[in-house]
């Protein structure tokens, strides 16, 4: 993919964030010291992702944050690690299209699990997609609002793209 193509794809990914993350910070609470981050690794160094929303002290919080967007090779294992508090309450991974408009799948995670390493970058059909870690919500707290940590992925070609001038076989 060309640099211009990646830039426009990245812009589309970022445009979708407003839909998932809300319109801004609620203005209450100190996010830096209380809202947990998750860790994601896909072929490179582990990185952290901050939540776009989180239930804190019984009040729903929305944050203005830009999720990480990773360029990844096909067939790369994605490792997601959540803090104990998220694992204890339960969580799943929701798979969204590049615009965060359409949920195209989900991965259930066994209760108490802190590390999930069962997703490959080739498991998702579109080459550009989001994985969103979603904490199970408590219906009595935060009016059902749960924690959400989006991470964008742009799957690149595994190697040089080969072109051919041969006609496809007749058949």
PDB file of C-alpha atoms in Angstrom, residues 18-171:
ATOM      1  CA  UNK A  18     -15.614   9.946  17.478  1.00  0.00           C
ATOM      2  CA  UNK A  19     -18.370   7.372  17.107  1.00  0.00           C
ATOM      3  CA  UNK A  20     -16.897   4.981  19.653  1.00  0.00           C
ATOM      4  CA  UNK A  21     -15.297   7.420  22.049  1.00  0.00           C
ATOM      5  CA  UNK A  22     -18.041   9.995  22.389  1.00  0.00           C
ATOM      6  CA  UNK A  23     -17.671  13.695  21.893  1.00  0.00           C
ATOM      7  CA  UNK A  24     -15.246  14.482  24.651  1.00  0.00           C
ATOM      8  CA  UNK A  25     -14.193  14.231  28.241  1.00  0.00           C
ATOM      9  CA  UNK A  26     -16.967  14.329  30.796  1.00  0.00           C
ATOM     10  CA  UNK A  27     -14.850  16.675  32.896  1.00  0.00           C
ATOM     11  CA  UNK A  28     -14.982  14.577  36.050  1.00  0.00           C
ATOM     12  CA  UNK A  29     -12.326  12.410  37.600  1.00  0.00           C
ATOM     13  CA  UNK A  30      -8.620  12.160  36.974  1.00  0.00           C
ATOM     14  CA  UNK A  31      -8.139   9.697  34.143  1.00  0.00           C
ATOM     15  CA  UNK A  32      -4.347   9.553  34.395  1.00  0.00           C
ATOM     16  CA  UNK A  33      -4.389   7.900  37.811  1.00  0.00           C
ATOM     17  CA  UNK A  34      -7.474   5.712  37.752  1.00  0.00           C
ATOM     18  CA  UNK A  35      -8.595   4.430  34.341  1.00  0.00           C
ATOM     19  CA  UNK A  36      -6.587   1.328  33.442  1.00  0.00           C
ATOM     20  CA  UNK A  37      -4.788   0.788  30.162  1.00  0.00           C
ATOM     21  CA  UNK A  38      -4.447  -2.448  28.250  1.00  0.00           C
ATOM     22  CA  UNK A  39      -1.386  -3.795  26.445  1.00  0.00           C
ATOM     23  CA  UNK A  40      -1.380  -4.980  22.837  1.00  0.00           C
ATOM     24  CA  UNK A  41       1.404  -6.649  20.883  1.00  0.00           C
ATOM     25  CA  UNK A  42       1.349  -7.747  17.252  1.00  0.00           C
ATOM     26  CA  UNK A  43       4.794  -8.656  15.986  1.00  0.00           C
ATOM     27  CA  UNK A  44       6.615  -5.710  17.528  1.00  0.00           C
ATOM     28  CA  UNK A  45       7.076  -4.170  20.934  1.00  0.00           C
ATOM     29  CA  UNK A  46       4.091  -4.129  23.286  1.00  0.00           C
ATOM     30  CA  UNK A  47       2.188  -0.841  23.389  1.00  0.00           C
ATOM     31  CA  UNK A  48      -0.483   0.521  25.697  1.00  0.00           C
ATOM     32  CA  UNK A  49      -3.976   1.591  24.772  1.00  0.00           C
ATOM     33  CA  UNK A  50      -6.089   3.927  26.881  1.00  0.00           C
ATOM     34  CA  UNK A  51      -9.861   3.598  27.191  1.00  0.00           C
ATOM     35  CA  UNK A  52     -12.310   5.751  25.285  1.00  0.00           C
ATOM     36  CA  UNK A  53     -14.826   5.126  28.068  1.00  0.00           C
ATOM     37  CA  UNK A  54     -14.749   3.606  31.530  1.00  0.00           C
ATOM     38  CA  UNK A  55     -16.974   3.194  34.590  1.00  0.00           C
ATOM     39  CA  UNK A  56     -15.189   4.912  37.448  1.00  0.00           C
ATOM     40  CA  UNK A  57     -16.583   5.132  40.960  1.00  0.00           C
ATOM     41  CA  UNK A  58     -20.099   4.456  39.715  1.00  0.00           C
ATOM     42  CA  UNK A  59     -19.961   7.247  37.119  1.00  0.00           C
ATOM     43  CA  UNK A  60     -19.468   6.769  33.395  1.00  0.00           C
ATOM     44  CA  UNK A  61     -16.436   8.563  32.000  1.00  0.00           C
ATOM     45  CA  UNK A  62     -15.692   9.285  28.334  1.00  0.00           C
ATOM     46  CA  UNK A  63     -12.218  10.317  27.246  1.00  0.00           C
ATOM     47  CA  UNK A  64     -10.713  11.995  24.233  1.00  0.00           C
ATOM     48  CA  UNK A  65      -7.939   9.628  23.307  1.00  0.00           C
ATOM     49  CA  UNK A  66      -6.512   8.360  20.078  1.00  0.00           C
ATOM     50  CA  UNK A  67      -6.159   4.599  19.992  1.00  0.00           C
ATOM     51  CA  UNK A  68      -2.992   3.070  18.630  1.00  0.00           C
ATOM     52  CA  UNK A  69      -3.063   2.041  14.984  1.00  0.00           C
ATOM     53  CA  UNK A  70      -0.657  -0.731  14.073  1.00  0.00           C
ATOM     54  CA  UNK A  71       0.626  -1.764  10.664  1.00  0.00           C
ATOM     55  CA  UNK A  72       0.838  -5.546  10.814  1.00  0.00           C
ATOM     56  CA  UNK A  73       1.837  -8.422   8.556  1.00  0.00           C
ATOM     57  CA  UNK A  74      -0.622 -11.195   7.701  1.00  0.00           C
ATOM     58  CA  UNK A  75      -0.746 -14.185  10.062  1.00  0.00           C
ATOM     59  CA  UNK A  76       0.651 -12.214  13.013  1.00  0.00           C
ATOM     60  CA  UNK A  77      -0.615 -13.213  16.452  1.00  0.00           C
ATOM     61  CA  UNK A  78      -2.271 -10.380  18.365  1.00  0.00           C
ATOM     62  CA  UNK A  79      -1.668 -10.530  22.122  1.00  0.00           C
ATOM     63  CA  UNK A  80      -4.056  -8.519  24.301  1.00  0.00           C
ATOM     64  CA  UNK A  81      -3.396  -8.134  28.025  1.00  0.00           C
ATOM     65  CA  UNK A  82      -5.840  -6.551  30.449  1.00  0.00           C
ATOM     66  CA  UNK A  83      -5.374  -5.612  34.121  1.00  0.00           C
ATOM     67  CA  UNK A  84      -6.733  -7.936  36.817  1.00  0.00           C
ATOM     68  CA  UNK A  85      -9.703  -5.635  37.510  1.00  0.00           C
ATOM     69  CA  UNK A  86     -10.888  -5.984  33.891  1.00  0.00           C
ATOM     70  CA  UNK A  87     -10.241  -9.744  33.851  1.00  0.00           C
ATOM     71  CA  UNK A  88     -12.148 -10.175  37.116  1.00  0.00           C
ATOM     72  CA  UNK A  89     -15.237  -8.381  35.779  1.00  0.00           C
ATOM     73  CA  UNK A  90     -15.061 -10.179  32.418  1.00  0.00           C
ATOM     74  CA  UNK A  91     -14.340  -8.946  28.906  1.00  0.00           C
ATOM     75  CA  UNK A  92     -14.589  -9.740  25.219  1.00  0.00           C
ATOM     76  CA  UNK A  93     -13.044  -8.536  21.983  1.00  0.00           C
ATOM     77  CA  UNK A  94     -15.354  -6.948  19.429  1.00  0.00           C
ATOM     78  CA  UNK A  95     -14.187  -6.744  15.816  1.00  0.00           C
ATOM     79  CA  UNK A  96     -15.199  -3.635  13.857  1.00  0.00           C
ATOM     80  CA  UNK A  97     -14.700  -2.434  10.309  1.00  0.00           C
ATOM     81  CA  UNK A  98     -12.264   0.403   9.545  1.00  0.00           C
ATOM     82  CA  UNK A  99     -14.909   3.060  10.258  1.00  0.00           C
ATOM     83  CA  UNK A 100     -16.071   1.608  13.584  1.00  0.00           C
ATOM     84  CA  UNK A 101     -19.547   1.488  12.053  1.00  0.00           C
ATOM     85  CA  UNK A 102     -20.182  -2.210  11.734  1.00  0.00           C
ATOM     86  CA  UNK A 103     -19.391  -4.884  14.273  1.00  0.00           C
ATOM     87  CA  UNK A 104     -18.256  -7.833  12.190  1.00  0.00           C
ATOM     88  CA  UNK A 105     -17.447 -10.306  14.932  1.00  0.00           C
ATOM     89  CA  UNK A 106     -16.583 -10.936  18.536  1.00  0.00           C
ATOM     90  CA  UNK A 107     -14.311 -13.178  20.538  1.00  0.00           C
ATOM     91  CA  UNK A 108     -15.489 -14.397  23.926  1.00  0.00           C
ATOM     92  CA  UNK A 109     -12.868 -14.508  26.644  1.00  0.00           C
ATOM     93  CA  UNK A 110     -13.034 -16.925  29.571  1.00  0.00           C
ATOM     94  CA  UNK A 111     -13.680 -15.257  32.930  1.00  0.00           C
ATOM     95  CA  UNK A 112     -10.521 -14.327  34.817  1.00  0.00           C
ATOM     96  CA  UNK A 113      -8.307 -14.350  31.705  1.00  0.00           C
ATOM     97  CA  UNK A 114      -5.714 -11.557  31.630  1.00  0.00           C
ATOM     98  CA  UNK A 115      -3.969 -12.497  28.348  1.00  0.00           C
ATOM     99  CA  UNK A 116      -5.611 -13.455  25.048  1.00  0.00           C
ATOM    100  CA  UNK A 117      -3.362 -14.673  22.236  1.00  0.00           C
ATOM    101  CA  UNK A 118      -5.843 -16.484  19.983  1.00  0.00           C
ATOM    102  CA  UNK A 119      -6.425 -13.812  17.311  1.00  0.00           C
ATOM    103  CA  UNK A 120      -4.392 -13.591  14.103  1.00  0.00           C
ATOM    104  CA  UNK A 121      -4.250 -10.526  11.898  1.00  0.00           C
ATOM    105  CA  UNK A 122      -5.500 -12.762   9.069  1.00  0.00           C
ATOM    106  CA  UNK A 123      -8.625 -13.813  11.002  1.00  0.00           C
ATOM    107  CA  UNK A 124     -10.395 -10.602   9.985  1.00  0.00           C
ATOM    108  CA  UNK A 125     -11.556 -10.266   6.380  1.00  0.00           C
ATOM    109  CA  UNK A 126     -11.022  -6.530   5.742  1.00  0.00           C
ATOM    110  CA  UNK A 127      -7.350  -5.537   5.758  1.00  0.00           C
ATOM    111  CA  UNK A 128      -8.123  -2.505   7.936  1.00  0.00           C
ATOM    112  CA  UNK A 129     -10.073  -3.138  11.125  1.00  0.00           C
ATOM    113  CA  UNK A 130     -10.409  -2.437  14.827  1.00  0.00           C
ATOM    114  CA  UNK A 131     -10.253  -4.802  17.764  1.00  0.00           C
ATOM    115  CA  UNK A 132     -12.072  -3.297  20.730  1.00  0.00           C
ATOM    116  CA  UNK A 133     -11.546  -4.763  24.183  1.00  0.00           C
ATOM    117  CA  UNK A 134     -14.900  -4.339  25.946  1.00  0.00           C
ATOM    118  CA  UNK A 135     -15.212  -4.873  29.672  1.00  0.00           C
ATOM    119  CA  UNK A 136     -18.429  -6.524  30.838  1.00  0.00           C
ATOM    120  CA  UNK A 137     -20.741  -3.864  32.220  1.00  0.00           C
ATOM    121  CA  UNK A 138     -22.443  -3.832  35.585  1.00  0.00           C
ATOM    122  CA  UNK A 139     -26.070  -2.946  34.852  1.00  0.00           C
ATOM    123  CA  UNK A 140     -26.343  -1.212  38.241  1.00  0.00           C
ATOM    124  CA  UNK A 141     -23.229   0.944  37.811  1.00  0.00           C
ATOM    125  CA  UNK A 142     -22.708   3.697  35.267  1.00  0.00           C
ATOM    126  CA  UNK A 143     -26.080   2.971  33.657  1.00  0.00           C
ATOM    127  CA  UNK A 144     -24.529  -0.058  31.951  1.00  0.00           C
ATOM    128  CA  UNK A 145     -21.510   1.820  30.519  1.00  0.00           C
ATOM    129  CA  UNK A 146     -18.487  -0.437  30.255  1.00  0.00           C
ATOM    130  CA  UNK A 147     -14.809   0.089  29.587  1.00  0.00           C
ATOM    131  CA  UNK A 148     -13.737   0.137  25.925  1.00  0.00           C
ATOM    132  CA  UNK A 149     -10.211   0.104  24.494  1.00  0.00           C
ATOM    133  CA  UNK A 150     -10.036   0.295  20.660  1.00  0.00           C
ATOM    134  CA  UNK A 151      -6.920  -0.674  18.708  1.00  0.00           C
ATOM    135  CA  UNK A 152      -6.697  -0.172  14.941  1.00  0.00           C
ATOM    136  CA  UNK A 153      -4.911  -2.537  12.565  1.00  0.00           C
ATOM    137  CA  UNK A 154      -3.778  -2.074   8.980  1.00  0.00           C
ATOM    138  CA  UNK A 155      -2.698  -5.384   7.465  1.00  0.00           C
ATOM    139  CA  UNK A 156       0.074  -4.867   4.930  1.00  0.00           C
ATOM    140  CA  UNK A 157       1.325  -7.159   2.199  1.00  0.00           C
ATOM    141  CA  UNK A 158       3.638  -9.917   3.396  1.00  0.00           C
ATOM    142  CA  UNK A 159       6.252  -9.099   0.770  1.00  0.00           C
ATOM    143  CA  UNK A 160       6.677  -7.441  -2.587  1.00  0.00           C
ATOM    144  CA  UNK A 161       3.567  -7.573  -4.717  1.00  0.00           C
ATOM    145  CA  UNK A 162       4.255  -9.560  -7.816  1.00  0.00           C
ATOM    146  CA  UNK A 163       2.490  -8.746 -11.031  1.00  0.00           C
ATOM    147  CA  UNK A 164       1.984 -11.068 -13.923  1.00  0.00           C
ATOM    148  CA  UNK A 165       1.077 -10.532 -17.528  1.00  0.00           C
ATOM    149  CA  UNK A 166      -0.068 -14.090 -18.029  1.00  0.00           C
ATOM    150  CA  UNK A 167      -3.731 -14.728 -18.673  1.00  0.00           C
ATOM    151  CA  UNK A 168      -5.535 -16.800 -16.070  1.00  0.00           C
ATOM    152  CA  UNK A 169      -5.929 -20.474 -16.992  1.00  0.00           C
ATOM    153  CA  UNK A 170      -9.011 -21.242 -19.044  1.00  0.00           C
ATOM    154  CA  UNK A 171     -11.465 -23.384 -17.287  1.00  0.00           C
TER     155      UNK A 171
END
